[in-house]
Coordinates of C-alpha atoms in Angstrom, one line a residue:
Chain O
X207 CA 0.0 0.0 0.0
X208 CA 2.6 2.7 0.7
X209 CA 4.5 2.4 -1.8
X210 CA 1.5 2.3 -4.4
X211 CA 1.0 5.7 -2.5
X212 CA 4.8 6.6 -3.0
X213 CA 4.5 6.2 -6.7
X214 CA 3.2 8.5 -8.4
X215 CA 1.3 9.8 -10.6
X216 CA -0.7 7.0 -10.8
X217 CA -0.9 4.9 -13.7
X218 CA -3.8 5.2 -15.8
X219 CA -4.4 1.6 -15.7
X220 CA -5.9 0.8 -12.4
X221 CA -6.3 -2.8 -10.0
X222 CA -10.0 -3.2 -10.7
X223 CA -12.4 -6.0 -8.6
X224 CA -11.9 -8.3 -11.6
X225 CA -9.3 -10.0 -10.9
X226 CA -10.1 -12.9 -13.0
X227 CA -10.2 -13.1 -16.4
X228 CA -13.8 -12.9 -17.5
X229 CA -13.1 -15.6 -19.4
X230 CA -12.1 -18.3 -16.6
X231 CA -15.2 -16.1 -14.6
X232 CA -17.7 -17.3 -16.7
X233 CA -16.6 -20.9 -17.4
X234 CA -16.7 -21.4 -14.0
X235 CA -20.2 -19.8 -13.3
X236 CA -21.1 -22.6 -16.0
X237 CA -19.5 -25.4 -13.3
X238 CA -21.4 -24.1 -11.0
X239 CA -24.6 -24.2 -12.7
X240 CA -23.8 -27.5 -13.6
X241 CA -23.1 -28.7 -10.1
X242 CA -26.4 -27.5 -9.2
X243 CA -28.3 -29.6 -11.9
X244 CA -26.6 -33.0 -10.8
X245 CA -28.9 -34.1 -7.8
X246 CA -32.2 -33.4 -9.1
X247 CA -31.0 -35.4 -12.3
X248 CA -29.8 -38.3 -10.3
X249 CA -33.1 -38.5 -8.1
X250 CA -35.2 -37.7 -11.7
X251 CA -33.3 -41.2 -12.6
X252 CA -33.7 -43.6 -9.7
X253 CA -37.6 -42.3 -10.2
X254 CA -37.8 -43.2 -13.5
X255 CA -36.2 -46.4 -12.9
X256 CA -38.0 -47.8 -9.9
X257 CA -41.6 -46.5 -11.6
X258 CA -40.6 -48.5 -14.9
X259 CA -40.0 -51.5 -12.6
X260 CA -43.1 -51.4 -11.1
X261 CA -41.4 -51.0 -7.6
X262 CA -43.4 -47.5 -6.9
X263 CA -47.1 -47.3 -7.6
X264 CA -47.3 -45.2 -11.5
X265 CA -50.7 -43.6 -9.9
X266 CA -49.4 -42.4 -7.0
X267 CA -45.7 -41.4 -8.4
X268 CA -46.2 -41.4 -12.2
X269 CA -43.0 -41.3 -13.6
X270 CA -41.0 -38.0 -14.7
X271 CA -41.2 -39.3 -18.7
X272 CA -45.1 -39.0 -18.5
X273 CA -45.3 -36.0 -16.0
X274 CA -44.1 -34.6 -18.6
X275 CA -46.0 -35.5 -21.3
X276 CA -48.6 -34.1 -19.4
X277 CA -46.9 -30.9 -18.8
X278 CA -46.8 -31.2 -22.9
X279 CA -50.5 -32.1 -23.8
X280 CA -51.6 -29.5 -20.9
X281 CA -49.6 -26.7 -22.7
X282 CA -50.6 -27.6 -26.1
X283 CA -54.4 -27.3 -24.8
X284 CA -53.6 -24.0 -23.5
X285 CA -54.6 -24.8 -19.9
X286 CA -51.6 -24.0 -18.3
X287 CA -50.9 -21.0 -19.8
X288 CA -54.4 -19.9 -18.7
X289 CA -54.0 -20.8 -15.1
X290 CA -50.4 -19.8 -15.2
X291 CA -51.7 -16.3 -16.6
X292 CA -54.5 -15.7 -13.8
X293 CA -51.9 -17.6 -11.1
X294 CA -48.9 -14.4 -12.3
X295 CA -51.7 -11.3 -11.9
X296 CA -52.9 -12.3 -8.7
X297 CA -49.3 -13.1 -7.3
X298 CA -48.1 -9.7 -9.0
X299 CA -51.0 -7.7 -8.5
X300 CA -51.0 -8.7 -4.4
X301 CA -47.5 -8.4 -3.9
X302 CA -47.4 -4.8 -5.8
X303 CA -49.8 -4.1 -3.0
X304 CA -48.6 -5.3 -0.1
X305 CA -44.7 -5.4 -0.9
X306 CA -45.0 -1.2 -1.6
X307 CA -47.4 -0.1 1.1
X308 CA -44.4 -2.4 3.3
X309 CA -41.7 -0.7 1.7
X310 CA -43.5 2.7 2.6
X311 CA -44.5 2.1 5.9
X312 CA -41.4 0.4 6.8
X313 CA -39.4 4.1 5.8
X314 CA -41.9 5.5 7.5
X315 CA -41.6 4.2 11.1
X316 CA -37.6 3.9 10.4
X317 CA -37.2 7.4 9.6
X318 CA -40.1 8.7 12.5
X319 CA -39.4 7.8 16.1
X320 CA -43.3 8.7 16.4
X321 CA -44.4 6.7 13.8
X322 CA -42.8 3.9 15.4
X323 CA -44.7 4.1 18.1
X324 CA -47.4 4.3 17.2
X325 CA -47.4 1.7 14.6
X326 CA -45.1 -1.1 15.3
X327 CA -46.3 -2.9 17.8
X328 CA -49.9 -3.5 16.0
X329 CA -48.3 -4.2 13.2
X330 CA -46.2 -6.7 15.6
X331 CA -49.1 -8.2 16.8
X332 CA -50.7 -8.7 13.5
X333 CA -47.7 -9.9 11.8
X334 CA -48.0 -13.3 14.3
X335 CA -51.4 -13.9 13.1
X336 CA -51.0 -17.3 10.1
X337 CA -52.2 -16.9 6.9
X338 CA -54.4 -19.5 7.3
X339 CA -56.6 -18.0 10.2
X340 CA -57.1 -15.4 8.2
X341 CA -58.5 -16.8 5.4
X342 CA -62.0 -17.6 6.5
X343 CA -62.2 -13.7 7.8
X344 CA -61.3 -12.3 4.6
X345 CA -63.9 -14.7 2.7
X346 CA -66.6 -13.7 5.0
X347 CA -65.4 -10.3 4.3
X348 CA -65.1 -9.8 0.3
X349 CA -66.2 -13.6 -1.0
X350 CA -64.5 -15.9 -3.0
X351 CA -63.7 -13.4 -5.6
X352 CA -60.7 -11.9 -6.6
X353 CA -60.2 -9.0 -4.0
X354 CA -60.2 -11.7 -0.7
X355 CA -57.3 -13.3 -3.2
X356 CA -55.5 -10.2 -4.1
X357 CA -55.6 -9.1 -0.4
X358 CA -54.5 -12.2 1.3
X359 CA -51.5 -12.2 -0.9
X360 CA -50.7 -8.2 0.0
X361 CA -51.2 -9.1 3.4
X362 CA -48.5 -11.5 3.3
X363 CA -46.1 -9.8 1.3
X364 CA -46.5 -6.8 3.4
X365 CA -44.7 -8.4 6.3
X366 CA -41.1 -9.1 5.2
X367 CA -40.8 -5.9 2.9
X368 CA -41.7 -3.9 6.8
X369 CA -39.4 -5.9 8.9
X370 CA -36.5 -5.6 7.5
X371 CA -36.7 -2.2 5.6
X372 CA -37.3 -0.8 9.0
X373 CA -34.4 -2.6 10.2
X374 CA -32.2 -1.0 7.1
X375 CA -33.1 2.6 8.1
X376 CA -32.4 1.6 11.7
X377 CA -29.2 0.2 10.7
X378 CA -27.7 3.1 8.7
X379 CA -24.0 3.8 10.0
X380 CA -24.5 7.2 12.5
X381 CA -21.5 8.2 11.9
X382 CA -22.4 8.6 8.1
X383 CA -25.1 11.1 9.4
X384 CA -22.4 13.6 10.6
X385 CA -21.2 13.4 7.2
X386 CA -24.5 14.3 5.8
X387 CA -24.4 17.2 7.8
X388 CA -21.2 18.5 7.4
X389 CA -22.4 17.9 3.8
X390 CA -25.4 19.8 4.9
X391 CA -27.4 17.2 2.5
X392 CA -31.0 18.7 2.6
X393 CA -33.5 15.8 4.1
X394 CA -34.6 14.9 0.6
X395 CA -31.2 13.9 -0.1
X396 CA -30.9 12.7 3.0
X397 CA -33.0 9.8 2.3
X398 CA -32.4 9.4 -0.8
X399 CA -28.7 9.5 -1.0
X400 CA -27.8 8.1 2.5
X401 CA -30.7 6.1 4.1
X402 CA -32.4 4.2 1.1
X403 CA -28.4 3.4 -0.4
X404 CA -27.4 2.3 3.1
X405 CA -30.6 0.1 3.8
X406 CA -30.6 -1.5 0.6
X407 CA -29.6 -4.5 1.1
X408 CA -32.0 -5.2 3.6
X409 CA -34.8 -3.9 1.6
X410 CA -33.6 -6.9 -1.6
X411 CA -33.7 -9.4 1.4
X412 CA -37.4 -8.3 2.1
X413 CA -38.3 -8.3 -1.2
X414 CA -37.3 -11.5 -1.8
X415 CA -38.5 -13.0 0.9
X416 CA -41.8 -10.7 -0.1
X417 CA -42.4 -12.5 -3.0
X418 CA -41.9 -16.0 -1.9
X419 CA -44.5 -15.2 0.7
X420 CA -46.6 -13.7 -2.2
X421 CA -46.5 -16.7 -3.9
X422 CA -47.0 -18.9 -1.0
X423 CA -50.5 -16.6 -0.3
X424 CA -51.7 -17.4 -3.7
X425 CA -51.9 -21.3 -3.3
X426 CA -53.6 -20.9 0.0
X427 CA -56.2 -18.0 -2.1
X428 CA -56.5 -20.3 -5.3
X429 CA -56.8 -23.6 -2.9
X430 CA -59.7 -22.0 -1.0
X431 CA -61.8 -21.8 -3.7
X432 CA -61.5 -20.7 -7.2
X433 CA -62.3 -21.5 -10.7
X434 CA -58.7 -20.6 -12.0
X435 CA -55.1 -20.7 -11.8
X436 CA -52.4 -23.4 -11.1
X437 CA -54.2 -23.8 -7.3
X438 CA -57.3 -24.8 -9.1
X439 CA -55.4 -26.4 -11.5
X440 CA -54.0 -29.0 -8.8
X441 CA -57.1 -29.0 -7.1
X442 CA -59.1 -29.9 -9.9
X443 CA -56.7 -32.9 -11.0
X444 CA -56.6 -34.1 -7.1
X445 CA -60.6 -34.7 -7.5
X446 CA -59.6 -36.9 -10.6
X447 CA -56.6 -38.6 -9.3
X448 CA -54.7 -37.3 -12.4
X449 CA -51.5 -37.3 -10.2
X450 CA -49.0 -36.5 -13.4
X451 CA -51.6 -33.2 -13.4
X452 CA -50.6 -32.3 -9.8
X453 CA -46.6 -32.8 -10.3
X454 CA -47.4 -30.5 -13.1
X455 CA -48.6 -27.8 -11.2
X456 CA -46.6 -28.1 -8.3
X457 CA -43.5 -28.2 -10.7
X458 CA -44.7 -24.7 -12.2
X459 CA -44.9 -23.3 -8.8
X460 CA -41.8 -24.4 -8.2
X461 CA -39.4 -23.3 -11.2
X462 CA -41.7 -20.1 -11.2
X463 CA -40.8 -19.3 -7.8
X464 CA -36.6 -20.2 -8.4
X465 CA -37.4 -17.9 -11.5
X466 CA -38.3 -14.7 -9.6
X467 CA -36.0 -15.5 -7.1
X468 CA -33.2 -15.4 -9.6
X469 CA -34.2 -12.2 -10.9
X470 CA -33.7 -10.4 -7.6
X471 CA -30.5 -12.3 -6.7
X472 CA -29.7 -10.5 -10.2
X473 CA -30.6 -7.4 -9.1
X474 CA -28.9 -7.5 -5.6
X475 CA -25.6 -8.5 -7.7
X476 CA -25.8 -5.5 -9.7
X477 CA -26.9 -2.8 -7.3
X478 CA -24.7 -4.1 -4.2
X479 CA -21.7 -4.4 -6.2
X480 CA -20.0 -1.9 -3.9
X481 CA -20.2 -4.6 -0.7
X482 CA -17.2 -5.4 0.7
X483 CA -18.6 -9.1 2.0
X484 CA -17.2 -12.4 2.2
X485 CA -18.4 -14.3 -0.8
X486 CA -17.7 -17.7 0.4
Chain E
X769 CA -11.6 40.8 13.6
X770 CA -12.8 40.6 10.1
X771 CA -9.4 39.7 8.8
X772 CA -9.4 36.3 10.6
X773 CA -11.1 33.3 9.3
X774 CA -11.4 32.0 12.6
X775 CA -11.6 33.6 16.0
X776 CA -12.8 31.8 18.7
X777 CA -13.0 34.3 22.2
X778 CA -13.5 33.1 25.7
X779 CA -14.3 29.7 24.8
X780 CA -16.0 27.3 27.5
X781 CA -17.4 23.6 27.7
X782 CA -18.9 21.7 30.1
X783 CA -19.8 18.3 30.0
X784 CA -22.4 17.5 32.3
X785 CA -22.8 13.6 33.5
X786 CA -25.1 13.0 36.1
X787 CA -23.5 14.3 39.1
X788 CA -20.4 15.4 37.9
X789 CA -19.4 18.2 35.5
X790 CA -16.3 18.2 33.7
X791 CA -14.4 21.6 32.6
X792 CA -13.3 20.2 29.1
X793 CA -12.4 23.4 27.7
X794 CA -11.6 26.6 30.1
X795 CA -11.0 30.4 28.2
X796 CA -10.0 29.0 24.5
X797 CA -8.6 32.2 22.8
X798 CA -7.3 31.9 19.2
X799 CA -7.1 33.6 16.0
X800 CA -6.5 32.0 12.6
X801 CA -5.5 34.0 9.8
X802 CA -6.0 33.2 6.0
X803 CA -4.1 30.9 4.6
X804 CA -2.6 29.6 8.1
X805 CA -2.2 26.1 9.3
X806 CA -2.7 25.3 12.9
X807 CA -2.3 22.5 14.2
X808 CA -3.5 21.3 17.8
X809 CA -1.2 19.0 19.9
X810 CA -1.7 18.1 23.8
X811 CA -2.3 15.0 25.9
X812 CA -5.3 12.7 25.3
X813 CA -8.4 14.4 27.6
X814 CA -7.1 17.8 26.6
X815 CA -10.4 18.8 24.5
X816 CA -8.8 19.0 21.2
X817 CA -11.3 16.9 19.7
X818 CA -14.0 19.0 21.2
X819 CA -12.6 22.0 20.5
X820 CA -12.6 21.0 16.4
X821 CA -16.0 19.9 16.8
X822 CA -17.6 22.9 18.2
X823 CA -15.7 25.1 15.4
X824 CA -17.5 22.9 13.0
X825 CA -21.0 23.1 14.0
X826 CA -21.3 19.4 15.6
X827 CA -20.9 20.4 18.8
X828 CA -23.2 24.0 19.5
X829 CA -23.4 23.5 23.3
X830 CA -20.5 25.8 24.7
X831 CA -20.1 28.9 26.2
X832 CA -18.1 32.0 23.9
X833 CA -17.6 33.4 20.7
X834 CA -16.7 31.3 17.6
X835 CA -16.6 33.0 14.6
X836 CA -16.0 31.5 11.2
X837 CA -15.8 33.9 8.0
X838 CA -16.7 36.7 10.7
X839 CA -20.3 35.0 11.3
X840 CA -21.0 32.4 14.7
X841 CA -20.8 29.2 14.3
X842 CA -24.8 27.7 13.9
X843 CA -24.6 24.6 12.1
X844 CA -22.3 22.2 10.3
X845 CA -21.8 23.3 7.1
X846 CA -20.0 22.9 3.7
X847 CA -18.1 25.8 4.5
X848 CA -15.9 23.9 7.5
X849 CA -15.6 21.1 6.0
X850 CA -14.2 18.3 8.0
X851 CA -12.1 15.7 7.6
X852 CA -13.1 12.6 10.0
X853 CA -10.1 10.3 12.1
X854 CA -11.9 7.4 9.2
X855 CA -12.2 8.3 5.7
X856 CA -16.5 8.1 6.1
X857 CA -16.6 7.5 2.8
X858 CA -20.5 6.5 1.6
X859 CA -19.4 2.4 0.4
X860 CA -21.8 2.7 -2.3
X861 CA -21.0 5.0 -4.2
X862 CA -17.6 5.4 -6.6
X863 CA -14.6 7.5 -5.9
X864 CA -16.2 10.4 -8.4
X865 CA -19.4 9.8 -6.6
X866 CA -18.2 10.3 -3.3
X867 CA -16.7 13.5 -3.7
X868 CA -20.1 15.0 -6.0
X869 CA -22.3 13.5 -2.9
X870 CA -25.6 15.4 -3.3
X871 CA -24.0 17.4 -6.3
X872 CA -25.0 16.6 -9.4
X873 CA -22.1 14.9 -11.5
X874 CA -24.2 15.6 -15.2
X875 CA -23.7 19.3 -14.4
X876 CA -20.4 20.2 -16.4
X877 CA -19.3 22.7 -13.8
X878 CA -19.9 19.9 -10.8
X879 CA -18.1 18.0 -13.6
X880 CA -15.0 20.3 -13.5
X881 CA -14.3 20.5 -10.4
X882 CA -14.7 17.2 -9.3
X883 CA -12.4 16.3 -12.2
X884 CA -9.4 19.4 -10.8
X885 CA -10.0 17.7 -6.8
X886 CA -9.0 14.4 -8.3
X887 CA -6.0 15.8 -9.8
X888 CA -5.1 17.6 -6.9
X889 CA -5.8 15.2 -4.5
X890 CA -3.8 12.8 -6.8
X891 CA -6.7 9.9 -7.5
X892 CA -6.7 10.0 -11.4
X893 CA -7.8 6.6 -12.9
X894 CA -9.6 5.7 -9.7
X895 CA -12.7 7.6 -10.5
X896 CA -14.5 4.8 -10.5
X897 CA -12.8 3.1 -7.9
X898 CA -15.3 1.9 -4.7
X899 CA -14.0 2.5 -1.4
X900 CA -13.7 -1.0 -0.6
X901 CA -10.7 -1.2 -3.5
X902 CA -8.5 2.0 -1.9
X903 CA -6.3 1.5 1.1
X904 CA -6.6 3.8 3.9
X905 CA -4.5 6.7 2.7
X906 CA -6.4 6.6 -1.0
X907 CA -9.5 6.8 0.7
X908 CA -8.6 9.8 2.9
X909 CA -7.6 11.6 0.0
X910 CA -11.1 11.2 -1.4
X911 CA -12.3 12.7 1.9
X912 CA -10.1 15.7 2.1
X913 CA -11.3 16.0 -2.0
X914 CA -15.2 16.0 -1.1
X915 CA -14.3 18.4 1.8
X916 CA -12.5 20.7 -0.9
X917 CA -14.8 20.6 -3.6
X918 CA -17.2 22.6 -1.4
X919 CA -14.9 25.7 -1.2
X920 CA -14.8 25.9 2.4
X921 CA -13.7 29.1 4.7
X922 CA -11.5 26.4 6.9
X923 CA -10.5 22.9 6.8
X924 CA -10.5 21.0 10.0
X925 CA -9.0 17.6 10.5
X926 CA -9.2 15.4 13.9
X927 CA -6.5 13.1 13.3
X928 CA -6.5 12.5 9.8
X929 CA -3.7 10.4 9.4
X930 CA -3.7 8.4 12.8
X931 CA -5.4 5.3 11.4
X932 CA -2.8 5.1 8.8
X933 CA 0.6 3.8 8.8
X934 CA 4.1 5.6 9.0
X935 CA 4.8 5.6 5.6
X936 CA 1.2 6.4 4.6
X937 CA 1.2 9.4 7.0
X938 CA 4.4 11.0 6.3
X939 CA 3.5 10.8 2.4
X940 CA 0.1 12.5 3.4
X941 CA 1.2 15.2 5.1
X942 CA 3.3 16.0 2.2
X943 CA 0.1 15.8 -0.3
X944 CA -1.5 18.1 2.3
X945 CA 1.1 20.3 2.3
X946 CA 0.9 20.3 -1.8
X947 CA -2.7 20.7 -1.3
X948 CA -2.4 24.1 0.8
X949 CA 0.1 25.6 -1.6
X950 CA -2.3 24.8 -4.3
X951 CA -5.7 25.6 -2.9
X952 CA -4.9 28.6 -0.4
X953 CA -6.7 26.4 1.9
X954 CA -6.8 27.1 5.1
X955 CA -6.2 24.2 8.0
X956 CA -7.2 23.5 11.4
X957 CA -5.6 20.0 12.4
X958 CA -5.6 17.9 15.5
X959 CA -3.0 15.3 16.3
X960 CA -0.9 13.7 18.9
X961 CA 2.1 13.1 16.8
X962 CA 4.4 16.0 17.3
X963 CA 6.5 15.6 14.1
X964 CA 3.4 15.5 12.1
X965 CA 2.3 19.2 14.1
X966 CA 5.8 20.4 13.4
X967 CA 6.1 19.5 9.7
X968 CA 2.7 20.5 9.0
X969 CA 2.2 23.8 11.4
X970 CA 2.6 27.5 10.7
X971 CA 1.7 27.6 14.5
X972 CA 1.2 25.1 17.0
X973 CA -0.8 25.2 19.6
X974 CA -0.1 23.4 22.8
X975 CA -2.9 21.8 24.9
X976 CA -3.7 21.4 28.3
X977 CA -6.0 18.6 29.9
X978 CA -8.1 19.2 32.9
X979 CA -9.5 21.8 32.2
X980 CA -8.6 21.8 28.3
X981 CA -6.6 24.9 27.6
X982 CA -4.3 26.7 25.5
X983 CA -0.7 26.4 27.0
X984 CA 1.5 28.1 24.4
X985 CA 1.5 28.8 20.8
X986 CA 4.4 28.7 19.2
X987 CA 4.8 29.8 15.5
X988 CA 7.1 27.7 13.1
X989 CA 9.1 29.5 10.9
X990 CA 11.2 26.6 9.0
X991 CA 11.2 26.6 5.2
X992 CA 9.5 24.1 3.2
X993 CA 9.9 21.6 2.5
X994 CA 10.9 20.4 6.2
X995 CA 13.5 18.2 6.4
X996 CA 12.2 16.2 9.2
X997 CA 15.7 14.9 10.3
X998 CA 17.5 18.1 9.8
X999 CA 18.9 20.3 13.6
X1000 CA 16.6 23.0 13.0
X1001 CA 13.4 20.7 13.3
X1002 CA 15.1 18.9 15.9
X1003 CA 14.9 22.1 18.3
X1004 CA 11.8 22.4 17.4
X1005 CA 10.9 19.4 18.7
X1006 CA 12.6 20.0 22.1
X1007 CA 10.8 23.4 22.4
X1008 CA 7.5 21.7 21.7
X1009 CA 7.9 18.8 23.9
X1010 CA 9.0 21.6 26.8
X1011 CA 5.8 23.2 26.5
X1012 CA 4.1 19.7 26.1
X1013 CA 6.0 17.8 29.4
X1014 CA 5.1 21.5 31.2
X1015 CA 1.7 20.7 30.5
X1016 CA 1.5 17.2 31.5
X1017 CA 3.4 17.8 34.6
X1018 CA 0.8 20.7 35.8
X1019 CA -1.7 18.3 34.5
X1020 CA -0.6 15.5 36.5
X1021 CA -0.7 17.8 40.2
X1022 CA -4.5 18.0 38.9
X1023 CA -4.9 14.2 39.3
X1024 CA -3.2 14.1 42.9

């Protein structure tokens, strides 16, 4: 270090975080992806083979070859797209909702002492309450339509976006305040340059967990009672045993959810490049 | 008065802990003209720290006058701008970033002078550099640039460069000193390494602990650049640490 500050001026060629090449970077992100895939292949293989012997019962654990073929015929119907369509705008349209009015409130009562207060422990309280106990409320309430659905899900993305964005504000470095106001940052800039940067990775963690709740909330909404979407879907197929129908919907819920998730994880690469964190 | 960029007049501070109240700073009297580097040295507990914190606005509850730029000291502001013991650089944003803070960088004059800081502070090609990938004296450069970008009346440091190593330091307080012929900048400095308040000083000021007070000024009137080896700077550092062991001695007879 001192003598890189001896020496100078500087070249103009600077020690960047990529120390690899990006070459040898991506072949190994491709290892790793690879890595991932070899246990569900193995266990999609010891299914197949124990359902072609006859060892496991084909109704109760039809094998993967004609889950999916199903997966196929469904898609060439257009079913799944349909319930997959309706199963998205209720998950997206409750978790909007919810995840924003958490995100809000959450700055709210980090930023506000008073707000605190006066919310947080109700919001405490309610955030104990299951899903589940809910439900029947919220039918009696608005029905079996779509706004009992859409506001189940909100209510349970709400939750995780709150929690931990409040803890982000909470957790912003004090010193970094006296910075901001030898800076004399205004409190617009405040919030936006100091708080909201500093709380961020806190706020991805929420919404991620946000959405996984989100999408949790729409099985229990679609297997209460509806006429739609990939909760239907599997609850319709239970009623006629059509097993290789269930896997089907359970597997969209399932590589939908990774999907999303993946997005995030994305996102939180990109925007928390500046984190100085071990990686593992 | 209006000459000096900094007068501070019958300066007292209490702190108040339960029972107890502590005389941290007792009839602080000093005048800094433009241009000038000060630098404070005295035993730990002497207020130093307290004393650079109340000229820049983060510490308002005192007794006396402080005047900056001929106008009391209210608030922290961009026009003390202060350089922290850590570099308090914001982790998430780039070395560029960092020093425009809430200034806009699309603005070609932000643009400009955030581009002549860099130069002067010596950063070129780390403009997009996180904090995480500077060492320690990099990234107190980048400080001392977002302080300077912001024009202000006086610069005040509260140990700088005591984090840093030896080598760091001594080439620091050289870039500081390059930085004050440069910028005109005026400097108010707190330290407890006496070669650094020698080398750096065009008067030091020697503090006193319990109560915190001023116990001699003494101007320094070597050439630069200060050969920190050379006789001259050695007497220095014997009429310094005479003023210093003084004040430890009387401080000392306060303990018994």
């Amino acid at each position: 270090m001192s003598i890189m500050e001896k020496s100078r001026p500087f070249p103009a060629t600077l020690p960047t975080h990529k120390l690899k090449s990006p070459i040898i970077k991506k072949e190994s992100k491709w290892r790793n992806t690879l890595i991932g895939i070899v246990l569900p292949l193995v266990i999609l293989l010891i299914w197949q083979t124990l359902s072609g012997l006859k060892i496991i019962s084909p109704i109760l654990f039809p094998s993967p070859v004609s889950i999916a073929k199903e997966f196929y015929d469904m898609f060439l119907t257009g079913e799944l797209l349909t319930h997959l369509n309706i199963s998205v705008q209720r998950a997206a349209l409750g978790f909007l909702l919810g995840g924003s009015l958490g995100l809000l409130i959450g700055l709210i009562v980090g930023l506000k002492k008073r707000a605190e207060h006066i919310m947080d422990p109700s919001l405490q309280m309610l955030r104990t309450v299951p899903h589940l106990a809910i439900t029947p409320l919220f039918i009696l309430w608005f029905g079996f339509g779509e706004v009992s659905k859409v506001l189940l899900i909100a209510l349970g993305a709400f939750f995780p976006l709150y929690v931990n964005t409040f803890l982000g504000v909470r957790s912003v470095d004090g010193k970094l305040f006296d910075v901001a106001k030898v800076l004399e940052f205004n409190r617009f800039h405040q919030i936006t340059k100091l708080i909201i940067p500093s709380a961020l990775p806190n706020i991805l963690l929420g919404l991620r967990l946000s959405l996984g709740v989100a999408w949790l909330g729409l099985v229990v909404a679609e297997l209460m009672g509806s006429s739609e979407g990939i909760g239907y879907m599997i609850q319709d197929a239970r009623q006629f045993s059509r097993t290789s129908a269930v896997f089907v919907g359970i597997i969209i819920f399932a590589v939908v959810g990774k999907l999303v998730d993946s997005v995030v994880r994305l996102l939180e690469e990109r925007l928390l490049r500046w984190r100085d964190s071990y990686q593992g | 008065m209006g000459e000096f960029v900094l007068t501070i007049h019958q300066l007292n501070k209490t702190f108040f802990t339960d029972e107890n109240r502590t005389q941290a700073l007792s009839g602080i009297n000093l005048q800094v003209k433009d241009n000038e580097i000060i630098t404070i040295i005295g035993p730990s507990g002497c207020g130093k720290s307290t004393l650079l914190k109340i000229v820049a606005g983060l510490d308002l509850d005192y007794d006396g006058i402080v005047l900056v730029g001929g106008s009391q000291v209210e608030s922290p502001g961009r026009d003390k701008g202060f350089i922290f013991q850590e570099h308090r650089l914001f982790p998430w944003l780039t070395v560029e970033k960092n020093i425009a803070a809430d200034l806009d960088l699309k603005d070609p004059e932000v643009r400009a002078k955030v581009d002549r800081v860099i130069e002067l502070v010596k950063l070129k090609g780390f403009e997009k550099s996180y904090p995480k990938q500077l060492s320690g004296g990099m990234s107190q450069r980048v400080a001392i640039a977002r302080a300077l970008i912001r024009n202000p009346k006086i610069l005040l440091l509260d140990e700088p460069f005591g984090a840093l190593d030896a080598f760091t330091r001594s080439h620091l307080q050289e870039s500081l000193l390059d930085i004050w012929k440069e910028n005109q900048t005026t400097m108010l400095l707190v330290t407890h390494d006496i070669d650094e308040a020698i080398f750096l000083a065009n008067r030091i000021v020697v503090m006193d602990a319990r109560p915190g007070k001023i116990k001699g000024i003494i101007p320094v009137e070597l050439h630069h650049p200060r050969n920190r080896a050379g006789v001259a700077f050695m007497e220095m550092r014997k009429e310094v640490l005479k003023v210093l062991e003084y004040a430890e001695e009387t401080s000392n007879s306060w303990e018994i």
